PDB file of C-alpha atoms and ligand atoms in Angstrom:
ATOM      1  CA  MET A  26      77.035 259.515  83.557  1.00  0.00           C
ATOM      2  CA  ASN A  27      80.445 261.203  83.813  1.00  0.00           C
ATOM      3  CA  ILE A  28      80.549 264.132  86.224  1.00  0.00           C
ATOM      4  CA  ILE A  29      83.149 266.489  87.705  1.00  0.00           C
ATOM      5  CA  LEU A  30      82.444 267.993  91.125  1.00  0.00           C
ATOM      6  CA  PHE A  31      84.176 271.299  91.433  1.00  0.00           C
ATOM      7  CA  GLY A  32      84.397 273.930  94.187  1.00  0.00           C
ATOM      8  CA  PRO A  33      86.584 275.453  96.893  1.00  0.00           C
ATOM      9  CA  PRO A  34      87.873 273.479  99.892  1.00  0.00           C
ATOM     10  CA  GLY A  35      85.056 272.269 102.098  1.00  0.00           C
ATOM     11  CA  SER A  36      82.331 273.203  99.636  1.00  0.00           C
ATOM     12  CA  GLY A  37      80.854 269.730 100.034  1.00  0.00           C
ATOM     13  CA  LYS A  38      82.269 267.999  96.950  1.00  0.00           C
ATOM     14  CA  GLY A  39      83.027 264.792  98.845  1.00  0.00           C
ATOM     15  CA  THR A  40      79.690 264.889 100.672  1.00  0.00           C
ATOM     16  CA  GLN A  41      77.666 265.287  97.467  1.00  0.00           C
ATOM     17  CA  ALA A  42      79.828 262.820  95.508  1.00  0.00           C
ATOM     18  CA  VAL A  43      78.783 260.076  97.937  1.00  0.00           C
ATOM     19  CA  ASN A  44      75.100 260.949  97.403  1.00  0.00           C
ATOM     20  CA  ILE A  45      75.395 260.995  93.602  1.00  0.00           C
ATOM     21  CA  CYS A  46      77.408 257.748  93.463  1.00  0.00           C
ATOM     22  CA  GLU A  47      74.849 255.912  95.613  1.00  0.00           C
ATOM     23  CA  ASN A  48      72.072 257.127  93.365  1.00  0.00           C
ATOM     24  CA  LEU A  49      73.755 256.421  90.013  1.00  0.00           C
ATOM     25  CA  ARG A  50      75.750 253.382  91.172  1.00  0.00           C
ATOM     26  CA  VAL A  51      78.982 254.664  89.680  1.00  0.00           C
ATOM     27  CA  PRO A  52      82.422 254.848  91.358  1.00  0.00           C
ATOM     28  CA  HIS A  53      83.557 257.857  93.400  1.00  0.00           C
ATOM     29  CA  LEU A  54      86.991 259.034  92.273  1.00  0.00           C
ATOM     30  CA  SER A  55      88.295 261.454  94.904  1.00  0.00           C
ATOM     31  CA  THR A  56      91.894 262.549  94.348  1.00  0.00           C
ATOM     32  CA  GLY A  57      91.944 263.829  97.944  1.00  0.00           C
ATOM     33  CA  ASP A  58      91.044 260.333  99.245  1.00  0.00           C
ATOM     34  CA  MET A  59      93.509 258.650  96.858  1.00  0.00           C
ATOM     35  CA  LEU A  60      96.308 260.944  98.015  1.00  0.00           C
ATOM     36  CA  ARG A  61      95.436 260.475 101.700  1.00  0.00           C
ATOM     37  CA  GLU A  62      95.553 256.686 101.143  1.00  0.00           C
ATOM     38  CA  ALA A  63      98.955 257.044  99.466  1.00  0.00           C
ATOM     39  CA  VAL A  64     100.233 259.075 102.427  1.00  0.00           C
ATOM     40  CA  ALA A  65      98.882 256.513 104.913  1.00  0.00           C
ATOM     41  CA  SER A  66     100.517 253.640 103.019  1.00  0.00           C
ATOM     42  CA  GLY A  67     103.907 255.391 102.973  1.00  0.00           C
ATOM     43  CA  SER A  68     104.320 254.799  99.201  1.00  0.00           C
ATOM     44  CA  ASP A  69     106.693 256.957  97.107  1.00  0.00           C
ATOM     45  CA  ILE A  70     103.743 259.026  95.885  1.00  0.00           C
ATOM     46  CA  GLY A  71     102.532 259.380  99.474  1.00  0.00           C
ATOM     47  CA  LYS A  72     105.941 260.588 100.632  1.00  0.00           C
ATOM     48  CA  LYS A  73     105.983 263.257  97.922  1.00  0.00           C
ATOM     49  CA  ALA A  74     102.385 264.336  98.610  1.00  0.00           C
ATOM     50  CA  LYS A  75     102.508 264.425 102.416  1.00  0.00           C
ATOM     51  CA  GLU A  76     104.209 267.767 103.051  1.00  0.00           C
ATOM     52  CA  ILE A  77     102.377 269.555 100.233  1.00  0.00           C
ATOM     53  CA  MET A  78      98.992 268.422 101.569  1.00  0.00           C
ATOM     54  CA  GLU A  79      99.929 269.311 105.141  1.00  0.00           C
ATOM     55  CA  ASN A  80     100.671 272.856 103.976  1.00  0.00           C
ATOM     56  CA  GLY A  81      97.504 273.229 101.909  1.00  0.00           C
ATOM     57  CA  GLY A  82      99.264 273.283  98.527  1.00  0.00           C
ATOM     58  CA  LEU A  83      98.439 271.307  95.405  1.00  0.00           C
ATOM     59  CA  VAL A  84     100.226 268.038  94.709  1.00  0.00           C
ATOM     60  CA  SER A  85     102.028 268.038  91.322  1.00  0.00           C
ATOM     61  CA  ASP A  86      99.968 267.569  88.174  1.00  0.00           C
ATOM     62  CA  GLU A  87     102.230 264.688  87.187  1.00  0.00           C
ATOM     63  CA  ILE A  88     101.458 262.679  90.347  1.00  0.00           C
ATOM     64  CA  VAL A  89      97.747 263.426  90.309  1.00  0.00           C
ATOM     65  CA  LEU A  90      97.377 262.605  86.610  1.00  0.00           C
ATOM     66  CA  SER A  91      99.205 259.309  87.069  1.00  0.00           C
ATOM     67  CA  ILE A  92      96.847 258.150  89.848  1.00  0.00           C
ATOM     68  CA  VAL A  93      93.742 259.268  87.958  1.00  0.00           C
ATOM     69  CA  LYS A  94      94.932 257.573  84.762  1.00  0.00           C
ATOM     70  CA  GLN A  95      95.318 254.277  86.602  1.00  0.00           C
ATOM     71  CA  ARG A  96      91.922 254.593  88.283  1.00  0.00           C
ATOM     72  CA  LEU A  97      90.017 255.579  85.123  1.00  0.00           C
ATOM     73  CA  ALA A  98      91.345 252.517  83.334  1.00  0.00           C
ATOM     74  CA  SER A  99      89.533 250.217  85.807  1.00  0.00           C
ATOM     75  CA  LYS A 100      86.570 248.207  84.608  1.00  0.00           C
ATOM     76  CA  ASP A 101      84.138 249.830  87.059  1.00  0.00           C
ATOM     77  CA  CYS A 102      84.607 253.223  85.362  1.00  0.00           C
ATOM     78  CA  GLU A 103      83.137 251.952  82.101  1.00  0.00           C
ATOM     79  CA  SER A 104      79.587 252.747  83.173  1.00  0.00           C
ATOM     80  CA  GLY A 105      80.383 256.239  84.438  1.00  0.00           C
ATOM     81  CA  PHE A 106      82.210 257.974  87.295  1.00  0.00           C
ATOM     82  CA  ILE A 107      82.190 260.990  89.579  1.00  0.00           C
ATOM     83  CA  LEU A 108      85.450 262.925  89.720  1.00  0.00           C
ATOM     84  CA  ASP A 109      85.678 264.695  93.086  1.00  0.00           C
ATOM     85  CA  GLY A 110      88.344 267.391  93.473  1.00  0.00           C
ATOM     86  CA  PHE A 111      89.922 266.718  90.093  1.00  0.00           C
ATOM     87  CA  PRO A 112      90.900 268.496  87.877  1.00  0.00           C
ATOM     88  CA  ARG A 113      92.241 271.330  90.021  1.00  0.00           C
ATOM     89  CA  THR A 114      94.508 273.036  87.440  1.00  0.00           C
ATOM     90  CA  ILE A 115      94.245 273.808  83.729  1.00  0.00           C
ATOM     91  CA  ASN A 116      97.054 271.328  83.131  1.00  0.00           C
ATOM     92  CA  GLN A 117      95.098 268.600  84.901  1.00  0.00           C
ATOM     93  CA  ALA A 118      92.000 269.444  82.833  1.00  0.00           C
ATOM     94  CA  LYS A 119      93.979 269.163  79.605  1.00  0.00           C
ATOM     95  CA  GLY A 120      95.576 265.952  80.860  1.00  0.00           C
ATOM     96  CA  LEU A 121      92.115 264.583  81.632  1.00  0.00           C
ATOM     97  CA  ASP A 122      90.954 265.388  78.087  1.00  0.00           C
ATOM     98  CA  SER A 123      93.718 263.242  76.690  1.00  0.00           C
ATOM     99  CA  LEU A 124      92.979 260.360  79.097  1.00  0.00           C
ATOM    100  CA  LEU A 125      89.294 260.065  78.293  1.00  0.00           C
ATOM    101  CA  GLU A 126      87.925 257.742  75.661  1.00  0.00           C
ATOM    102  CA  GLU A 127      85.103 259.053  73.451  1.00  0.00           C
ATOM    103  CA  SER A 128      82.538 257.202  75.623  1.00  0.00           C
ATOM    104  CA  GLN A 129      83.936 258.785  78.789  1.00  0.00           C
ATOM    105  CA  LYS A 130      83.265 262.406  77.824  1.00  0.00           C
ATOM    106  CA  ILE A 131      82.401 264.684  80.750  1.00  0.00           C
ATOM    107  CA  GLU A 132      78.719 265.620  80.667  1.00  0.00           C
ATOM    108  CA  TYR A 133      78.440 267.868  83.715  1.00  0.00           C
ATOM    109  CA  VAL A 134      80.848 270.013  85.711  1.00  0.00           C
ATOM    110  CA  LEU A 135      78.958 270.852  88.903  1.00  0.00           C
ATOM    111  CA  ARG A 136      80.395 273.926  90.576  1.00  0.00           C
ATOM    112  CA  ILE A 137      79.396 274.121  94.236  1.00  0.00           C
ATOM    113  CA  LYS A 138      79.417 277.787  95.222  1.00  0.00           C
ATOM    114  CA  VAL A 139      79.990 278.803  98.875  1.00  0.00           C
ATOM    115  CA  ASP A 140      81.050 281.816 100.978  1.00  0.00           C
ATOM    116  CA  GLU A 141      84.654 281.577 102.108  1.00  0.00           C
ATOM    117  CA  GLU A 142      84.055 282.920 105.646  1.00  0.00           C
ATOM    118  CA  ASP A 143      81.317 280.396 106.457  1.00  0.00           C
ATOM    119  CA  ILE A 144      83.337 277.552 105.029  1.00  0.00           C
ATOM    120  CA  ILE A 145      86.290 278.178 107.312  1.00  0.00           C
ATOM    121  CA  LYS A 146      84.026 277.469 110.292  1.00  0.00           C
ATOM    122  CA  ARG A 147      82.617 274.364 108.572  1.00  0.00           C
ATOM    123  CA  LEU A 148      86.112 272.980 108.028  1.00  0.00           C
ATOM    124  CA  ILE A 149      87.370 273.760 111.525  1.00  0.00           C
ATOM    125  CA  ASP A 150      84.359 271.845 112.884  1.00  0.00           C
ATOM    126  CA  ARG A 151      85.268 268.832 110.704  1.00  0.00           C
ATOM    127  CA  GLY A 152      88.847 268.828 112.127  1.00  0.00           C
ATOM    128  CA  ARG A 153      90.838 266.835 109.535  1.00  0.00           C
ATOM    129  CA  SER A 154      94.618 267.289 109.926  1.00  0.00           C
ATOM    130  CA  ASP A 155      94.639 269.921 107.139  1.00  0.00           C
ATOM    131  CA  ASP A 156      91.654 271.784 108.632  1.00  0.00           C
ATOM    132  CA  LYS A 157      93.688 274.285 110.698  1.00  0.00           C
ATOM    133  CA  PRO A 158      93.071 278.020 110.033  1.00  0.00           C
ATOM    134  CA  GLU A 159      96.497 278.752 108.489  1.00  0.00           C
ATOM    135  CA  ILE A 160      96.367 275.688 106.244  1.00  0.00           C
ATOM    136  CA  ILE A 161      92.770 276.404 105.214  1.00  0.00           C
ATOM    137  CA  LYS A 162      93.936 279.883 104.086  1.00  0.00           C
ATOM    138  CA  ASN A 163      96.614 278.271 101.923  1.00  0.00           C
ATOM    139  CA  ARG A 164      94.087 275.842 100.443  1.00  0.00           C
ATOM    140  CA  PHE A 165      91.887 278.792  99.477  1.00  0.00           C
ATOM    141  CA  LYS A 166      94.928 280.550  97.964  1.00  0.00           C
ATOM    142  CA  SER A 167      95.687 277.458  95.866  1.00  0.00           C
ATOM    143  CA  TYR A 168      92.047 277.302  94.812  1.00  0.00           C
ATOM    144  CA  ASN A 169      91.827 280.984  93.862  1.00  0.00           C
ATOM    145  CA  SER A 170      95.055 281.061  91.879  1.00  0.00           C
ATOM    146  CA  GLN A 171      95.164 277.603  90.275  1.00  0.00           C
ATOM    147  CA  THR A 172      91.662 276.127  90.271  1.00  0.00           C
ATOM    148  CA  GLN A 173      89.393 279.132  89.543  1.00  0.00           C
ATOM    149  CA  PRO A 174      90.693 279.395  85.933  1.00  0.00           C
ATOM    150  CA  LEU A 175      88.837 276.143  85.248  1.00  0.00           C
ATOM    151  CA  ILE A 176      85.525 278.013  85.450  1.00  0.00           C
ATOM    152  CA  PRO A 177      85.864 279.781  82.052  1.00  0.00           C
ATOM    153  CA  PHE A 178      87.557 276.645  80.658  1.00  0.00           C
ATOM    154  CA  TYR A 179      84.408 274.564  81.241  1.00  0.00           C
ATOM    155  CA  GLU A 180      81.951 277.455  80.751  1.00  0.00           C
ATOM    156  CA  GLU A 181      83.145 277.710  77.170  1.00  0.00           C
ATOM    157  CA  ARG A 182      82.158 274.078  76.653  1.00  0.00           C
ATOM    158  CA  GLU A 183      78.714 274.824  78.125  1.00  0.00           C
ATOM    159  CA  ILE A 184      78.925 271.976  80.639  1.00  0.00           C
ATOM    160  CA  LEU A 185      79.433 274.038  83.815  1.00  0.00           C
ATOM    161  CA  PHE A 186      76.449 274.337  86.185  1.00  0.00           C
ATOM    162  CA  ASN A 187      76.378 276.400  89.382  1.00  0.00           C
ATOM    163  CA  ILE A 188      74.966 274.849  92.548  1.00  0.00           C
ATOM    164  CA  ASN A 189      74.266 276.830  95.730  1.00  0.00           C
ATOM    165  CA  GLY A 190      76.329 275.027  98.388  1.00  0.00           C
ATOM    166  CA  MET A 191      75.172 277.285 101.250  1.00  0.00           C
ATOM    167  CA  GLN A 192      72.081 275.186 101.943  1.00  0.00           C
ATOM    168  CA  GLU A 193      71.399 272.015 103.893  1.00  0.00           C
ATOM    169  CA  ILE A 194      73.128 268.938 102.477  1.00  0.00           C
ATOM    170  CA  GLU A 195      69.798 267.406 101.325  1.00  0.00           C
ATOM    171  CA  LYS A 196      68.771 270.628  99.568  1.00  0.00           C
ATOM    172  CA  VAL A 197      72.124 270.858  97.750  1.00  0.00           C
ATOM    173  CA  PHE A 198      71.578 267.279  96.555  1.00  0.00           C
ATOM    174  CA  GLU A 199      68.033 268.109  95.389  1.00  0.00           C
ATOM    175  CA  ASP A 200      69.448 270.938  93.250  1.00  0.00           C
ATOM    176  CA  ILE A 201      72.124 268.629  91.812  1.00  0.00           C
ATOM    177  CA  LYS A 202      69.495 266.037  90.908  1.00  0.00           C
ATOM    178  CA  LYS A 203      67.481 268.668  89.038  1.00  0.00           C
ATOM    179  CA  VAL A 204      70.534 269.705  86.991  1.00  0.00           C
ATOM    180  CA  ILE A 205      71.608 266.180  86.022  1.00  0.00           C
ATOM    181  CA  GLY A 206      68.024 264.976  85.572  1.00  0.00           C
ATOM    182  CA  ILE A 207      67.854 262.087  88.058  1.00  0.00           C
TER     183      ILE A 207
HETATM  184  P1  B4P B  11      89.980 267.248  99.146  1.00  0.00           P
HETATM  185  O1  B4P B  11      89.973 265.899  99.757  1.00  0.00           O
HETATM  186  O2  B4P B  11      89.379 267.396  97.789  1.00  0.00           O
HETATM  187  O3  B4P B  11      89.279 268.198 100.241  1.00  0.00           O
HETATM  188  P2  B4P B  11      88.248 269.406 100.298  1.00  0.00           P
HETATM  189  O4  B4P B  11      88.341 270.225  99.035  1.00  0.00           O
HETATM  190  O5  B4P B  11      88.486 270.103 101.580  1.00  0.00           O
HETATM  191  O6  B4P B  11      86.857 268.706 100.506  1.00  0.00           O
HETATM  192  P3  B4P B  11      85.370 268.740 100.038  1.00  0.00           P
HETATM  193  O7  B4P B  11      84.923 269.916  99.240  1.00  0.00           O
HETATM  194  O8  B4P B  11      85.192 267.403  99.424  1.00  0.00           O
HETATM  195  O9  B4P B  11      84.579 268.886 101.427  1.00  0.00           O
HETATM  196  P4  B4P B  11      83.580 267.886 102.154  1.00  0.00           P
HETATM  197  O10 B4P B  11      82.495 267.388 101.299  1.00  0.00           O
HETATM  198  O11 B4P B  11      84.418 266.855 102.827  1.00  0.00           O
HETATM  199  O12 B4P B  11      91.494 267.795  99.061  1.00  0.00           O
HETATM  200  C1  B4P B  11      92.429 267.740 100.145  1.00  0.00           C
HETATM  201  C2  B4P B  11      93.872 268.072  99.664  1.00  0.00           C
HETATM  202  O13 B4P B  11      94.342 267.035  98.731  1.00  0.00           O
HETATM  203  C3  B4P B  11      94.039 269.359  98.866  1.00  0.00           C
HETATM  204  O14 B4P B  11      94.198 270.498  99.723  1.00  0.00           O
HETATM  205  C4  B4P B  11      95.332 269.045  98.038  1.00  0.00           C
HETATM  206  O15 B4P B  11      96.499 269.214  98.791  1.00  0.00           O
HETATM  207  C5  B4P B  11      95.186 267.574  97.709  1.00  0.00           C
HETATM  208  N1  B4P B  11      94.557 267.334  96.378  1.00  0.00           N
HETATM  209  C6  B4P B  11      93.347 266.722  96.182  1.00  0.00           C
HETATM  210  N2  B4P B  11      93.063 266.670  94.857  1.00  0.00           N
HETATM  211  C7  B4P B  11      94.098 267.274  94.202  1.00  0.00           C
HETATM  212  C8  B4P B  11      94.373 267.557  92.832  1.00  0.00           C
HETATM  213  N3  B4P B  11      93.505 267.221  91.863  1.00  0.00           N
HETATM  214  N4  B4P B  11      95.531 268.200  92.514  1.00  0.00           N
HETATM  215  C9  B4P B  11      96.395 268.532  93.469  1.00  0.00           C
HETATM  216  N5  B4P B  11      96.207 268.313  94.788  1.00  0.00           N
HETATM  217  C10 B4P B  11      95.064 267.684  95.164  1.00  0.00           C
HETATM  218  O16 B4P B  11      82.895 268.856 103.212  1.00  0.00           O
HETATM  219  C11 B4P B  11      83.594 269.496 104.265  1.00  0.00           C
HETATM  220  C12 B4P B  11      82.789 269.506 105.554  1.00  0.00           C
HETATM  221  O17 B4P B  11      81.584 270.246 105.393  1.00  0.00           O
HETATM  222  C13 B4P B  11      82.342 268.128 106.026  1.00  0.00           C
HETATM  223  O18 B4P B  11      82.492 268.069 107.422  1.00  0.00           O
HETATM  224  C14 B4P B  11      80.875 268.052 105.628  1.00  0.00           C
HETATM  225  O19 B4P B  11      80.115 267.212 106.486  1.00  0.00           O
HETATM  226  C15 B4P B  11      80.428 269.481 105.748  1.00  0.00           C
HETATM  227  N6  B4P B  11      79.393 269.858 104.793  1.00  0.00           N
HETATM  228  C16 B4P B  11      79.322 269.482 103.467  1.00  0.00           C
HETATM  229  N7  B4P B  11      78.252 270.048 102.874  1.00  0.00           N
HETATM  230  C17 B4P B  11      77.632 270.829 103.837  1.00  0.00           C
HETATM  231  C18 B4P B  11      76.475 271.673 103.826  1.00  0.00           C
HETATM  232  N8  B4P B  11      75.721 271.860 102.735  1.00  0.00           N
HETATM  233  N9  B4P B  11      76.149 272.321 104.990  1.00  0.00           N
HETATM  234  C19 B4P B  11      76.892 272.148 106.114  1.00  0.00           C
HETATM  235  N10 B4P B  11      77.988 271.344 106.183  1.00  0.00           N
HETATM  236  C20 B4P B  11      78.355 270.693 105.064  1.00  0.00           C
END
């Protein structure tokens, strides 16, 4: 199964991706994790991404598409994959279309819906380096201006499904399982 997990910062994409991947035994492709690894390794990509991530902006489409392209070409993606936090712009979504083989078509875009105010508290409690109030605001700004337009993009294809993310983690997962039929 090929799935995109979509939603605002802290909506639980990463949390649910782990649950789905364990259940389906497919790889978890998180662009956030890949970029954090690049930053930690001090690679050229990491150097370019570091400041943008620290300020809550979006890393360039070119960089993100290049790391996803490399990852999708790996053998373990042949039996399916969960994309977590990608695509985040219309350009990335179009880039993804051109990267995917016929057998890798996206079947579900799961949109985790949450209330912004409650999420800010959730993120501050987590305490990652980009979980400071000012940076969280910028991440929401990036989401609202650049990522929201993906909703009609995937709605038109009739593969977008809304999930209520304001419930306990287990309950959110139960709802996801119902949608994808596992
Ligand atoms: P991400 O790593 O994708 O971070 P996120 O959106 O904050 O996380 P997520 O929604 O996965 O939240 P989580 O499950 O962890 O991105 C980080 C940065 O990387 C971006 O700001 C950007 O700069 C860059 N980036 C990544 N992808 C990019 C792309 N494609 N293009 C450009 N730039 C990109 O959950 C958060 C917390 O809530 C956790 O503590 C969790 O335990 C808790 N939680 C989860 N579900 C809950 C629930 N139902 N109830 C209560 N708590 C819950």
